[in-house]
Coordinates of C-alpha atoms and ligand atoms in Angstrom, one line a residue:
X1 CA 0.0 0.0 0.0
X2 CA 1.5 3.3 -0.3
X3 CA 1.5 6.7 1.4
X4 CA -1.7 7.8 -0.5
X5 CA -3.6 4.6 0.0
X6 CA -2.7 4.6 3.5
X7 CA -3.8 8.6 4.3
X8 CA -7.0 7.7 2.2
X9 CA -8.0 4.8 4.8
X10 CA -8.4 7.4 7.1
X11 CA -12.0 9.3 8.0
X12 CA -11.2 11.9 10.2
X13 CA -14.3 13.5 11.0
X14 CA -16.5 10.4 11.5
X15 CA -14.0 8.5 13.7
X16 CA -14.0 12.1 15.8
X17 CA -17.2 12.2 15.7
X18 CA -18.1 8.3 17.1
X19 CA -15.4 9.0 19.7
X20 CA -17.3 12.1 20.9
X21 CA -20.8 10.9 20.8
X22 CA -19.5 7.1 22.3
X23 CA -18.0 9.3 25.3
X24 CA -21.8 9.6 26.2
X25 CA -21.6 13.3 26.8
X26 CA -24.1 15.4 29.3
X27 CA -25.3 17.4 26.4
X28 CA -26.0 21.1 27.2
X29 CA -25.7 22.3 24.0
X30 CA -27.8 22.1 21.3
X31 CA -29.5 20.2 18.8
X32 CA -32.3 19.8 21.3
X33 CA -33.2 16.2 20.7
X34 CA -29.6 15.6 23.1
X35 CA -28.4 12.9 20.7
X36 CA -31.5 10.9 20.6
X37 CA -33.0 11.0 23.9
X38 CA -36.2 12.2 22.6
X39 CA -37.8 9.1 21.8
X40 CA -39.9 10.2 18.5
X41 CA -41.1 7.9 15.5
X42 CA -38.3 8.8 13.5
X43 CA -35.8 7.3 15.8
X44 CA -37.9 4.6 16.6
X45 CA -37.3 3.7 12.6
X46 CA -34.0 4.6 12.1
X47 CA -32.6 3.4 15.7
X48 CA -30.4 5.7 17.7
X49 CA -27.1 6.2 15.8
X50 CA -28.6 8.8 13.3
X51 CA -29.8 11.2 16.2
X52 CA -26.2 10.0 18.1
X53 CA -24.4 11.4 14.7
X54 CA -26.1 14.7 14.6
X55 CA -24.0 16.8 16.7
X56 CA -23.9 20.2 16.4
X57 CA -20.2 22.1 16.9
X58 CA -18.7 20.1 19.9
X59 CA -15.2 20.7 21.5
X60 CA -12.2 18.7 18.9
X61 CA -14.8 18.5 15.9
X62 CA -13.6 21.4 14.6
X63 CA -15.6 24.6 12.8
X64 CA -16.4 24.4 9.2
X65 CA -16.3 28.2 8.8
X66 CA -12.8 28.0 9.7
X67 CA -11.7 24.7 9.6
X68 CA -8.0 23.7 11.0
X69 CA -8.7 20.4 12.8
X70 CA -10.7 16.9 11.6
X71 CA -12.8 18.8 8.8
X72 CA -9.3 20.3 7.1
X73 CA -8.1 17.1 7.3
X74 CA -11.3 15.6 5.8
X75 CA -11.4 18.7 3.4
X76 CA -7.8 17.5 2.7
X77 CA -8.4 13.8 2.1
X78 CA -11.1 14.5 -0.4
X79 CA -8.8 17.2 -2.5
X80 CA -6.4 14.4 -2.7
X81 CA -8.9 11.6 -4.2
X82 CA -10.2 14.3 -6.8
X83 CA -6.8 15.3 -7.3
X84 CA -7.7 18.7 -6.3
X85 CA -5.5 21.5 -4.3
X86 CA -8.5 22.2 -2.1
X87 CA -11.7 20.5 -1.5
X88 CA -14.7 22.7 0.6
X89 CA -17.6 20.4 2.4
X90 CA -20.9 22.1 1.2
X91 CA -24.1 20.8 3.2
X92 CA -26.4 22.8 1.5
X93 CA -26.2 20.6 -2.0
X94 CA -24.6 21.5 -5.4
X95 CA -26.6 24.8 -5.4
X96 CA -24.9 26.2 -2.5
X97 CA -21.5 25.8 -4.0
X98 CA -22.5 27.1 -7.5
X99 CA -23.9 30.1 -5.3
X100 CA -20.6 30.5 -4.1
X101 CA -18.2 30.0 -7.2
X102 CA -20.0 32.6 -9.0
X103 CA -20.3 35.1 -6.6
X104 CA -16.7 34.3 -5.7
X105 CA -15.2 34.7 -9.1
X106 CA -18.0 37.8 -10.7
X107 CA -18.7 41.1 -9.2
X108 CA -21.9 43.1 -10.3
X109 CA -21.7 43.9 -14.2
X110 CA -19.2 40.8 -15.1
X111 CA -19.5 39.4 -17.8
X112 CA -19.9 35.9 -17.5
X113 CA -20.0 33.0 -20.6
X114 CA -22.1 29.8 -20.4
X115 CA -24.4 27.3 -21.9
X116 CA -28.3 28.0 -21.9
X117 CA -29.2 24.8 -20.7
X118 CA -27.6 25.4 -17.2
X119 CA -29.6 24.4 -14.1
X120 CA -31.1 27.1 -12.3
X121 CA -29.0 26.9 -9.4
X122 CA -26.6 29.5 -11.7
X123 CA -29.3 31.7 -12.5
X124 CA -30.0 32.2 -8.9
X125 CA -26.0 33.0 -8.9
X126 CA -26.3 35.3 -11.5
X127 CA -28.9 37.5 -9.4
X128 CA -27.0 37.3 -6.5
X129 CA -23.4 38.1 -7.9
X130 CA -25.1 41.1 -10.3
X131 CA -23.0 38.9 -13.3
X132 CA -23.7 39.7 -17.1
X133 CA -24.9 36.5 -18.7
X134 CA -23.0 35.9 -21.9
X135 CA -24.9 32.5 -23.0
X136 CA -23.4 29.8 -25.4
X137 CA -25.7 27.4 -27.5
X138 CA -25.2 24.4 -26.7
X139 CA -25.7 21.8 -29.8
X140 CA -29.4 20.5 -30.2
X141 CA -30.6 17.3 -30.4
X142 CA -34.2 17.7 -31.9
X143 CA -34.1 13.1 -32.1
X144 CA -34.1 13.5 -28.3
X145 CA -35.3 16.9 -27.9
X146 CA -32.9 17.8 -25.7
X147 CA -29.7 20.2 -25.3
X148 CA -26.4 18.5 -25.4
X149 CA -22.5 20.0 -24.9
X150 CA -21.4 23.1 -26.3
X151 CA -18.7 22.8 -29.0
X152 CA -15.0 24.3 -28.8
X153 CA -16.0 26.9 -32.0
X154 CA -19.3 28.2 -30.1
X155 CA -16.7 28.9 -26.9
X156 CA -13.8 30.5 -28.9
X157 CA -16.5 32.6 -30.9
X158 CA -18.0 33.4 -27.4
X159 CA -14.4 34.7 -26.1
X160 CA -13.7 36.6 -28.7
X161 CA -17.0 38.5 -29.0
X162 CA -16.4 39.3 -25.3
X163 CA -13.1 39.5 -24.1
X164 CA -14.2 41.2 -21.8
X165 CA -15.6 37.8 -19.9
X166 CA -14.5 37.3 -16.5
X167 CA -14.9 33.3 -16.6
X168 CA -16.4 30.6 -18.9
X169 CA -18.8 28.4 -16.9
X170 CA -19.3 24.6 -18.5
X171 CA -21.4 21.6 -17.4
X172 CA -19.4 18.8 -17.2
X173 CA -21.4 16.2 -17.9
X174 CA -25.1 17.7 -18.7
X175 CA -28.0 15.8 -17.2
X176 CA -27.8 13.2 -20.0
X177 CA -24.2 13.0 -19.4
X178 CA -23.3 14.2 -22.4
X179 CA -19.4 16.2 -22.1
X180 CA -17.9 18.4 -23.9
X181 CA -13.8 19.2 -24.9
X182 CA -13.1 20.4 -21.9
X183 CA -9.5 20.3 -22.2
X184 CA -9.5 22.6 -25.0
X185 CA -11.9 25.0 -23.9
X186 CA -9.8 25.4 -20.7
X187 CA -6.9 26.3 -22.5
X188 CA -8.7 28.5 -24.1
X189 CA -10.2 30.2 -21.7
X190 CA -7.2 30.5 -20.1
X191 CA -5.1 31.9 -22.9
X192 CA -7.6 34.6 -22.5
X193 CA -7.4 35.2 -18.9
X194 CA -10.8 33.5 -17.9
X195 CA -11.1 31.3 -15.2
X196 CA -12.9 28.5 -15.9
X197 CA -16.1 27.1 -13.2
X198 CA -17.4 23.8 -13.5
X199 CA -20.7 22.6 -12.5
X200 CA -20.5 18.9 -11.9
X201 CA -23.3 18.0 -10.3
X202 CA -23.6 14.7 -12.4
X203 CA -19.8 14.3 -12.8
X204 CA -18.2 12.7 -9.3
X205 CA -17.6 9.5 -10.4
X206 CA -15.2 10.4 -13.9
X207 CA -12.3 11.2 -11.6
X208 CA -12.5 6.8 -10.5
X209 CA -12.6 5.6 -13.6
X210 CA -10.7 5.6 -17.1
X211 CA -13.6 4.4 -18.9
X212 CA -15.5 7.4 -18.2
X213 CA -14.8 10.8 -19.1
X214 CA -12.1 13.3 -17.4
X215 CA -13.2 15.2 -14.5
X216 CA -13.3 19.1 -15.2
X217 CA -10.2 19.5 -12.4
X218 CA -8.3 16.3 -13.9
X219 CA -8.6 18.4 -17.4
X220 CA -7.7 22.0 -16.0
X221 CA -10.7 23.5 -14.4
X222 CA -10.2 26.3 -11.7
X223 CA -13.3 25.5 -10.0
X224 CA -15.8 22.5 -10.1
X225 CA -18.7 21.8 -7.8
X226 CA -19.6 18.2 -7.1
X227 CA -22.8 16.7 -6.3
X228 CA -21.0 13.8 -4.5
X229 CA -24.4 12.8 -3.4
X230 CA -25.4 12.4 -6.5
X231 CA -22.9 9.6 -7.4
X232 CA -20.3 9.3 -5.2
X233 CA -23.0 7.9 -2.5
X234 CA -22.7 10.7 0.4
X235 CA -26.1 11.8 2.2
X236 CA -28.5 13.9 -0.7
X237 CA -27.3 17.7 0.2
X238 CA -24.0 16.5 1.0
X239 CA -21.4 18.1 -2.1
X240 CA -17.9 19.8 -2.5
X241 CA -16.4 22.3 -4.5
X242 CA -12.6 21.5 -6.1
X243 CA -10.0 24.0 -6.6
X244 CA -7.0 24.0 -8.9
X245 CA -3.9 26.1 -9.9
X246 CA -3.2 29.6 -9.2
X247 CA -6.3 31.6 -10.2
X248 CA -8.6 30.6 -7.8
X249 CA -9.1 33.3 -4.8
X250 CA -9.4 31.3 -1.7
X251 CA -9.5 34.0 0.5
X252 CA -12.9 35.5 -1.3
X253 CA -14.0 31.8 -1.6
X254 CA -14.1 31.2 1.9
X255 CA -16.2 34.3 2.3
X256 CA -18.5 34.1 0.5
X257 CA -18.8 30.4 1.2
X258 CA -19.5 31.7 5.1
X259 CA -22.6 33.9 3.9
X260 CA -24.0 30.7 2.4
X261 CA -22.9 28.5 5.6
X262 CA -25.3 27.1 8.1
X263 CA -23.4 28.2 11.3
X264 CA -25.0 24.9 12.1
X265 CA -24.0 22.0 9.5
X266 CA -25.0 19.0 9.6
X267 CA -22.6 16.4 11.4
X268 CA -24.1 14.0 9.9
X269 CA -23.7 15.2 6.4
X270 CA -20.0 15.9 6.5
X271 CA -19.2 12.4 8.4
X272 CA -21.2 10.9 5.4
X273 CA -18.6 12.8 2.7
X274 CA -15.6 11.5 4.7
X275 CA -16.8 8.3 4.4
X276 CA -18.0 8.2 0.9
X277 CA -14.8 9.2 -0.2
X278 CA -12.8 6.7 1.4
X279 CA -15.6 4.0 0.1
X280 CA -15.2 5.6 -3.5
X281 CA -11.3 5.7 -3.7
X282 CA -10.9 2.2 -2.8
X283 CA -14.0 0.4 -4.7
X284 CA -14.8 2.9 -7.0
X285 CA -12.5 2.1 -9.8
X286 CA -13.1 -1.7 -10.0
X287 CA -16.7 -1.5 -9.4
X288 CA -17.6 1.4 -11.7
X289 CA -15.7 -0.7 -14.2
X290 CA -18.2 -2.8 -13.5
X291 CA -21.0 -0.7 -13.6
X292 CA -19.7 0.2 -17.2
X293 CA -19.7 -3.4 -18.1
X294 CA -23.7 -4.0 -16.4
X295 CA -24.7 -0.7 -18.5
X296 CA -23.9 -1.9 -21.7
X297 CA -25.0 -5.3 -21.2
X298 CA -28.6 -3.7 -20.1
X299 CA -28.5 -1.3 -23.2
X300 CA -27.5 -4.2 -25.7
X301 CA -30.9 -6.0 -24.0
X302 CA -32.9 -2.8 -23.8
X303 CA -32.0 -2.5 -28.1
X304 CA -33.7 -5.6 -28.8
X305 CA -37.0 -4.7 -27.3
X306 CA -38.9 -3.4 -30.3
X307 CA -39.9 0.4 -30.1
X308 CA -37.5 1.7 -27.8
X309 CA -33.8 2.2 -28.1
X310 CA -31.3 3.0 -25.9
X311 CA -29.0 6.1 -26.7
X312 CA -25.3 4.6 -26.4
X313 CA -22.2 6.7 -26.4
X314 CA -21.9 6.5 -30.1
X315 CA -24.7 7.9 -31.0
X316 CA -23.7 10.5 -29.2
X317 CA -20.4 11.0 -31.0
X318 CA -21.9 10.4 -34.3
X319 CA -24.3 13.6 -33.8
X320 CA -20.6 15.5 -33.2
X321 CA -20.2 15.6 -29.6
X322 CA -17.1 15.1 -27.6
X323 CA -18.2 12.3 -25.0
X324 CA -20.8 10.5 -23.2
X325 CA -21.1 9.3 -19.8
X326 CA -21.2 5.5 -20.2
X327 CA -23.2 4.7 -16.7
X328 CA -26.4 6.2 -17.7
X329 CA -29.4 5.0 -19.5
X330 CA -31.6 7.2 -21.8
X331 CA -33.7 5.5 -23.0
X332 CA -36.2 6.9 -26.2
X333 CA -39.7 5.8 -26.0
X334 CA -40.9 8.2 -28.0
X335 CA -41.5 5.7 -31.5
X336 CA -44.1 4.0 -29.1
X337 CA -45.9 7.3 -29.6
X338 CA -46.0 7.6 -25.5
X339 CA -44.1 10.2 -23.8
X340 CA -41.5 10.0 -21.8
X341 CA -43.6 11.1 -18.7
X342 CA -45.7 8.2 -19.7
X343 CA -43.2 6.1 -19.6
X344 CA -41.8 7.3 -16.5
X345 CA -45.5 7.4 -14.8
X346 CA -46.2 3.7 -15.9
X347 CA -42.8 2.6 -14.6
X348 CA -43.3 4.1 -11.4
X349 CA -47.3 3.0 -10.7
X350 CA -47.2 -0.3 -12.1
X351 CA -43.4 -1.3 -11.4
X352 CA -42.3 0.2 -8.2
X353 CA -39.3 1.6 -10.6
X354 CA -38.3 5.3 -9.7
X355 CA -36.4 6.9 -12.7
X356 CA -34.3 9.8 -12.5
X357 CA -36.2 11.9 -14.8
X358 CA -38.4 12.1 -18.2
X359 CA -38.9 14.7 -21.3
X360 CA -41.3 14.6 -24.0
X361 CA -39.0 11.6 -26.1
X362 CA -37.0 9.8 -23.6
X363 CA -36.4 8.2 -19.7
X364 CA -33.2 9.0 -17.7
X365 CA -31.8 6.2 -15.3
X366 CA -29.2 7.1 -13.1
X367 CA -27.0 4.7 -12.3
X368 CA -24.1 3.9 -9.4
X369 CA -22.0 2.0 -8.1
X370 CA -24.7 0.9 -5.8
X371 CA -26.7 -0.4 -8.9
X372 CA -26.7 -4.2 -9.2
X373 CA -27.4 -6.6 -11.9
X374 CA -31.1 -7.2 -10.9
X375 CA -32.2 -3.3 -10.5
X376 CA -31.2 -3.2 -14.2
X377 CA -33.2 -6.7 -15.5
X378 CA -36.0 -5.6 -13.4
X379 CA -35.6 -2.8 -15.6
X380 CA -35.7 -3.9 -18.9
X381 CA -38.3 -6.3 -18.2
X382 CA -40.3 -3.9 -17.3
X383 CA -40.0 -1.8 -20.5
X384 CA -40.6 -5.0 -22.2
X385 CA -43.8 -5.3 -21.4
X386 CA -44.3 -1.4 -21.5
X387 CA -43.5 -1.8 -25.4
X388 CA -46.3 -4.8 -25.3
X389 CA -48.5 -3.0 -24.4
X390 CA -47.9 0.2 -26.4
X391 CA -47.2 -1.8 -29.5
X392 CA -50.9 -3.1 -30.0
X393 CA -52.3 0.3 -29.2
X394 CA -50.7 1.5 -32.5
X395 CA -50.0 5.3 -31.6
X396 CA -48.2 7.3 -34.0
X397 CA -44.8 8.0 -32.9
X398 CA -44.1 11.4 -31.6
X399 CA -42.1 13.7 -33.4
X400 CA -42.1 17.1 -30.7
X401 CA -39.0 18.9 -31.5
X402 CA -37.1 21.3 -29.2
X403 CA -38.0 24.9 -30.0
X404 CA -34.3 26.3 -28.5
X405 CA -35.3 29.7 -28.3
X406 CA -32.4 32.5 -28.6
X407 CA -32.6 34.6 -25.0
X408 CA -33.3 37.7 -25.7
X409 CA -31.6 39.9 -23.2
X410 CA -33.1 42.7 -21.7
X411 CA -31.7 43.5 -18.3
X412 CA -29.5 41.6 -15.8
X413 CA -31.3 38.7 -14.0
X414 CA -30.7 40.9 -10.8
X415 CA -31.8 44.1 -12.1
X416 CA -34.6 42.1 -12.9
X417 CA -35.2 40.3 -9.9
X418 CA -35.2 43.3 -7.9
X419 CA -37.3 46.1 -10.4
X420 CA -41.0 46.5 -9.9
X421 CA -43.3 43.5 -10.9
X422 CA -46.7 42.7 -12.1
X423 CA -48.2 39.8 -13.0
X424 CA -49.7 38.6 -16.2
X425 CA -51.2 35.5 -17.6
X426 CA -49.0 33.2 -19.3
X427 CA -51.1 33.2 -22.4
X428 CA -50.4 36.8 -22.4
X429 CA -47.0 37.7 -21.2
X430 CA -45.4 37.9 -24.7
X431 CA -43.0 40.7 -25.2
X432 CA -42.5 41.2 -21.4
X433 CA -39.4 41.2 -19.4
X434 CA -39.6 38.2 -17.2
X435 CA -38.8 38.6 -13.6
X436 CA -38.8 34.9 -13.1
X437 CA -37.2 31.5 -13.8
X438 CA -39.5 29.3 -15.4
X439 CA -38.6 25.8 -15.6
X440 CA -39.9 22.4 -16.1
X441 CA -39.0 20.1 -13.2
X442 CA -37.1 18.2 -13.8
X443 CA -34.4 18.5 -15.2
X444 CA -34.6 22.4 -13.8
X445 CA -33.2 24.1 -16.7
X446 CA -34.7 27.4 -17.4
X447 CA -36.4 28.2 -20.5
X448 CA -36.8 32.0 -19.3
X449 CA -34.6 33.8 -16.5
X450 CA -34.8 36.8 -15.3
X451 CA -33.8 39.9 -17.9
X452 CA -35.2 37.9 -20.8
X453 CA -38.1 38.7 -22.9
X454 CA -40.9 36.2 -23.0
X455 CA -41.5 35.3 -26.8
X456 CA -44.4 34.1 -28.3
X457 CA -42.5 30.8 -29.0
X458 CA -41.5 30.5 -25.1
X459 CA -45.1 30.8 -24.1
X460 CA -46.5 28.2 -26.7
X461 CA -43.3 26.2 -25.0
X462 CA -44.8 26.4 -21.5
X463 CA -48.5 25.6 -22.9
X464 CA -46.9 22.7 -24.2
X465 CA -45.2 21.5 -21.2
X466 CA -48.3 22.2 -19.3
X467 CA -50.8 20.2 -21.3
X468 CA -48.6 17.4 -20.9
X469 CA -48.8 17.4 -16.9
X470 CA -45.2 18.5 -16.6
X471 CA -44.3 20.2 -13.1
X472 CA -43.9 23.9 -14.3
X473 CA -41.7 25.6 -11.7
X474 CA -42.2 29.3 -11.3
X475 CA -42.3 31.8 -8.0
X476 CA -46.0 32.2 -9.2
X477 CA -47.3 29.0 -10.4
X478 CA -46.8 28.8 -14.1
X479 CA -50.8 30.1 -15.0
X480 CA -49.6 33.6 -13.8
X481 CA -46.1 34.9 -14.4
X482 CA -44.2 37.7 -13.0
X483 CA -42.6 40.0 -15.1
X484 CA -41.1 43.5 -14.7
X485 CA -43.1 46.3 -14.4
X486 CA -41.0 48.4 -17.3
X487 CA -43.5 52.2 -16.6
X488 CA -42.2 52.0 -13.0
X489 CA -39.0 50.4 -13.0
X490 CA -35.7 52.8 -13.2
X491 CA -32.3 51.2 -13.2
X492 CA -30.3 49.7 -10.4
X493 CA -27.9 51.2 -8.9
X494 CA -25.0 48.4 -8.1
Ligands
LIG501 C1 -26.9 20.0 -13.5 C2 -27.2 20.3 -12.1 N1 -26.5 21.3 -11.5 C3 -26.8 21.7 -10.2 C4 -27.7 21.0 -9.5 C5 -27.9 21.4 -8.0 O1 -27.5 20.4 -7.2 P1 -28.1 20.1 -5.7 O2 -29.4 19.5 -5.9 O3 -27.0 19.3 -5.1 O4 -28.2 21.5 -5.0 C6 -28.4 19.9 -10.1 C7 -29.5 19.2 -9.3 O5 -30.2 18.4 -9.8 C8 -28.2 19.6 -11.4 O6 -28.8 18.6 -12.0

């Protein structure tokens, strides 16, 4: 074993924290449920050791606002498994940490470059940093309807056009897990003195195996955020950001990272991201290897059912992207002429099968290292039957395409966010200036922010989306949208 093995064996913030809660304390601090000595339902189902775990900010278990004792060396730990220089323990989920890259790295009036098909988490960054979105389209795939990478010629045309930029943000992978060259595009960015923020909320596991993609920090990226809870295996809210090289700024990191801090986080959330990491580093090669191998094997299965296919890497490639996350499952159900959400519905009601998400064509499974064998026959057998059933019906296959709309610009999402507002039906909101994300959940990815006019095509969009029974996300509720009151709105001073 050597030295890096054997410092990645350790977990010092759980072992701290067993020791301390195993000492059997007199608790006269808080949290008020004194370890579990409330007896409530809850811990009558989970047993004691969850409510033992969540301990609050005890002598020796260090501070996470300033951490110098078992969370720096956690912190440390899971920087050297990414192959980071410095790892932060969010507890407040993926959002928190995109929250505090972009406020880190833009000041009000930045300009900032990135994809439209981001998740909404960086809009909310946008309004809070007062940063200029520059966006990028990202390639379409009207097959799938959905929005893949961004290529290396929309980027470089983006830089040039605005030299100006203070960072290029990327998504490495997308929801689909489709990547794009982020090697290059680091380069170039940095070549043209951008710092480069990563959001990888579906991108943990490509820094544990070579049959997956690169991570964004393995190929260059200043700053990544990582949904380790997402497919690492930590507790959901549990995530980290990365930092690499010179051109991060820790110091304004850190502070901003302490406006978005709980001065309470959860115990039990960082003990779970010391231990995942420890679990990943020694498993998670060999078994998401593995979970490479099952994939294909289910998607080779999941070809031969008649009326559905599932989208493998190379179909991918062949439509001119860079890469594709092998350990997902899209599958496209749309030739049944059933929706995805269909699809997703039936699999859920009649199979006791949760998916990740659906859209109009296709079904996302998200799969891990804690995936086995059976989880993905129970799978395809399922949509076996599902393409029995739909094949006698006979429906027409649907053919919905994507209707990318250009954003139209119009103000900064915060200038936006914080002008007057009225509210207008969504039937007639065309040609005002939303105040709003609106989004179809999932996959959360904005089809209007804030600053952007509504079009005509954006609102036949949302009827769409609504007619089909998809969750439309909006501050109002999607019938009634808020927009900015232009007559009484003057400009922001910031
Ligand atoms: C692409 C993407 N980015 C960011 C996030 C936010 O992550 P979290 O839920 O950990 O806050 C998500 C969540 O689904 C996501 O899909």
């Amino acid at each position: 074993m050597n030295k890096k093995d054997e410092r990645q064996l350790k977990t010092p913030y759980f072992d701290k924290l067993k020791e301390y809660t195993e000492s059997k304390p007199i608790s006269l601090d808080v949290p008020g449920h004194k370890l579990g000595r409330l007896n409530n339902e809850l811990l009558e189902y989970t047993g004691p050791n969850i409510f033992k775990l969540d301990a609050n900010a005890p002598k020796g278990l260090d501070n996470l606002s300033k951490p110098k004792g078992v969370i720096k060396e956690a912190q440390d730990l899971m920087a050297e498994a990414f192959g980071a220089d410095q790892a932060y323990f969010l507890t407040n989920g993926t959002t928190q940490g995109i929250l505090a890259v972009i406020m880190s790295v833009c000041r009000a009036n930045h300009k900032i470059l990135l994809p439209r098909n981001v998740h909404k988490s960086i809009i909310n960054g946008l309004i809070l940093s007062g940063a200029i979105p520059v966006f990028m389209k990202p390639n379409i795939d009207n097959s799938l309807g959905i929005a893949n990478g961004v290529s290396v010629e929309t980027v470089r045309e983006a830089i040039n056009d605005n030299p100006d930029a203070k960072a290029v943000f990327l998504i490495n992978p997308t929801y689909f897990g489709v990547v794009s060259d982020m090697r290059e595009i680091v380069k170039l960015a940095h070549e043209h003195e951008m710092k480069v923020i990563v959001d990888e909320a579906h991108g943990g596991h490509f820094y544990f195996s070579d049959k997956l993609p690169l991570g964004a920090i393995e190929a260059g990226a200043d700053l990544s955020v990582v949904s380790t809870h997402k497919t690492i295996g930590s507790f959901t809210q549990s995530s980290v950001i990365l930092t690499k090289g010179p051109r991060v700024d820790h110091n304004r990191l850190e502070a901003t990272l302490n406006i978005l801090n709980s001065t309470s986080p959860s115990g039990i959330l960082m003990a779970s991201l010391d231990v995942a990491r420890k679990h990943m580093y020694f498993e998670g090669p060999k078994k998401l290897n593995k979970l490479v191998e099952m994939t294909k094997t289910a998607r080779d299965k999941i070809n031969q059912i008649p009326g559905i296919e599932a989208i493998t890497e190379d179909y991918f490639l062949k439509k001119g992207e860079f890469g594709a996350d092998k350990s997902r499952i899209i599958v496209k159900v749309s030739d049944l002429g059933i929706t995805g959400f269909e699809a997703y519905n039936e699999l859920r009601d009649e199979y006791n099968i949760q998916l990740e998400l659906a859209e109009t064509h296709l079904i996302l499974a998200v799969l891990t290292i804690g995936t086995t064998v059976d989880d993905l026959k129970g799978f395809t057998e399922a949509l076996r039957k599902i393409s029995e059933k739909h094949l006698k019906e006979n429906r027409e296959p649907i053919h919905q395409k994507l209707t990318y709309n250009e954003p139209i610009y119009y103000m900064r999402p915060r200038e936006a966010y914080h002008g007057y507002k009225k509210y207008v039906p969504l039937e007639e909101a065309a040609n005002e200036v939303a105040a709003e994300s609106i989004m179809v959940y999932p996959p959360g990815i904005p089809i209007v922010i804030p600053g952007e006019v509504i079009t005509e095509e954006i609102i036949s969009d949302l009827l769409q989306y609504r007619a089909s029974g998809s969750t439309i996300l909006s501050d109002s509720d999607g019938y009634l949208i808020k927009v900015v009151d232009l007559e009484k709105s003057g400009p922001e001073e910031d």
